[in-house]
Coordinates of C-alpha atoms in Angstrom, one line a residue:
V1 CA -17.7 6.1 15.6
F2 CA -20.3 8.4 14.4
E3 CA -18.4 11.4 16.4
E4 CA -15.0 10.6 14.9
T5 CA -16.5 10.5 11.5
M6 CA -18.3 13.7 12.1
K7 CA -14.9 15.2 13.4
S8 CA -13.2 14.2 10.6
F9 CA -15.7 16.0 8.1
E10 CA -15.5 19.0 10.2
N11 CA -11.5 19.2 10.0
A12 CA -11.8 18.2 6.5
D13 CA -14.2 21.1 5.9
K14 CA -11.6 23.5 7.4
D15 CA -9.1 22.1 5.1
L16 CA -11.3 22.7 2.2
F17 CA -12.2 26.2 3.2
K18 CA -8.5 27.0 3.3
I19 CA -7.8 25.5 -0.1
L20 CA -11.0 27.4 -1.8
N21 CA -9.8 30.6 -0.3
N22 CA -6.3 30.0 -1.6
Q23 CA -4.7 30.0 1.6
E24 CA -3.2 26.4 1.3
A25 CA -3.6 25.9 -2.4
N26 CA -1.2 23.6 -3.5
K27 CA -1.2 21.3 -6.7
N28 CA 1.1 18.7 -4.9
N29 CA -1.7 17.9 -2.3
K30 CA -4.9 15.6 -2.8
L31 CA -7.7 14.9 -0.7
V32 CA -8.3 11.4 0.2
I33 CA -10.9 9.3 2.4
F34 CA -9.3 6.5 4.3
N35 CA -11.1 3.2 4.1
Q36 CA -9.3 1.4 6.5
A37 CA -7.0 2.4 9.7
V38 CA -3.4 3.4 8.8
A39 CA -0.6 3.4 11.3
Q40 CA 1.4 6.4 11.9
F41 CA 4.3 6.6 9.0
I42 CA 7.2 8.9 8.2
D43 CA 6.6 10.7 4.9
H44 CA 8.9 11.9 2.1
N45 CA 10.3 14.9 4.2
G46 CA 10.8 12.7 7.2
N47 CA 7.7 14.0 9.1
T48 CA 5.1 11.9 10.9
S49 CA 1.7 11.3 9.3
G50 CA -1.1 9.8 11.0
P51 CA -2.4 7.6 12.6
F52 CA -5.6 7.8 10.2
K53 CA -8.9 6.2 11.1
S54 CA -11.0 4.6 8.4
S55 CA -13.4 7.3 6.9
E56 CA -11.2 9.8 7.8
L57 CA -10.7 12.8 5.1
V58 CA -7.3 14.0 4.8
T59 CA -5.3 16.3 2.7
L60 CA -1.8 14.5 1.8
H61 CA 1.3 15.1 -0.6
S62 CA 0.2 13.7 -3.9
E63 CA 2.9 11.2 -3.8
I64 CA 1.8 9.7 -0.6
A65 CA -1.8 9.9 -1.7
D66 CA -1.0 8.0 -4.6
I67 CA 0.6 5.3 -2.7
L68 CA -2.0 4.8 -0.4
V69 CA -4.6 4.8 -3.0
A70 CA -2.6 2.3 -5.0
D71 CA -2.3 0.1 -1.9
G72 CA -6.2 0.0 -1.5
K73 CA -6.3 2.0 1.8
A74 CA -7.8 5.1 0.7
F75 CA -9.4 6.6 -2.3
F76 CA -9.4 10.1 -3.9
V77 CA -12.1 12.5 -3.2
D78 CA -13.5 13.5 -6.7
E79 CA -11.7 16.8 -8.0
K80 CA -14.4 18.6 -10.0

């Protein structure tokens, strides 16, 4: 479990680096951390997303992130 969590953080660090360097800056995306496992699903564009593990840090389209947070499956990373 520790290795999986560390891998998630490493991947998220890469995503954050890209965002901070305006390589993938997109106001339509939000950063979330899953608080439970979520099976693979089809997003609003017909693309597959997931599966996601508990404690995984992921950048998702804001509409999908909002749904997952509202369902209690994830929470937003503070945007300061």
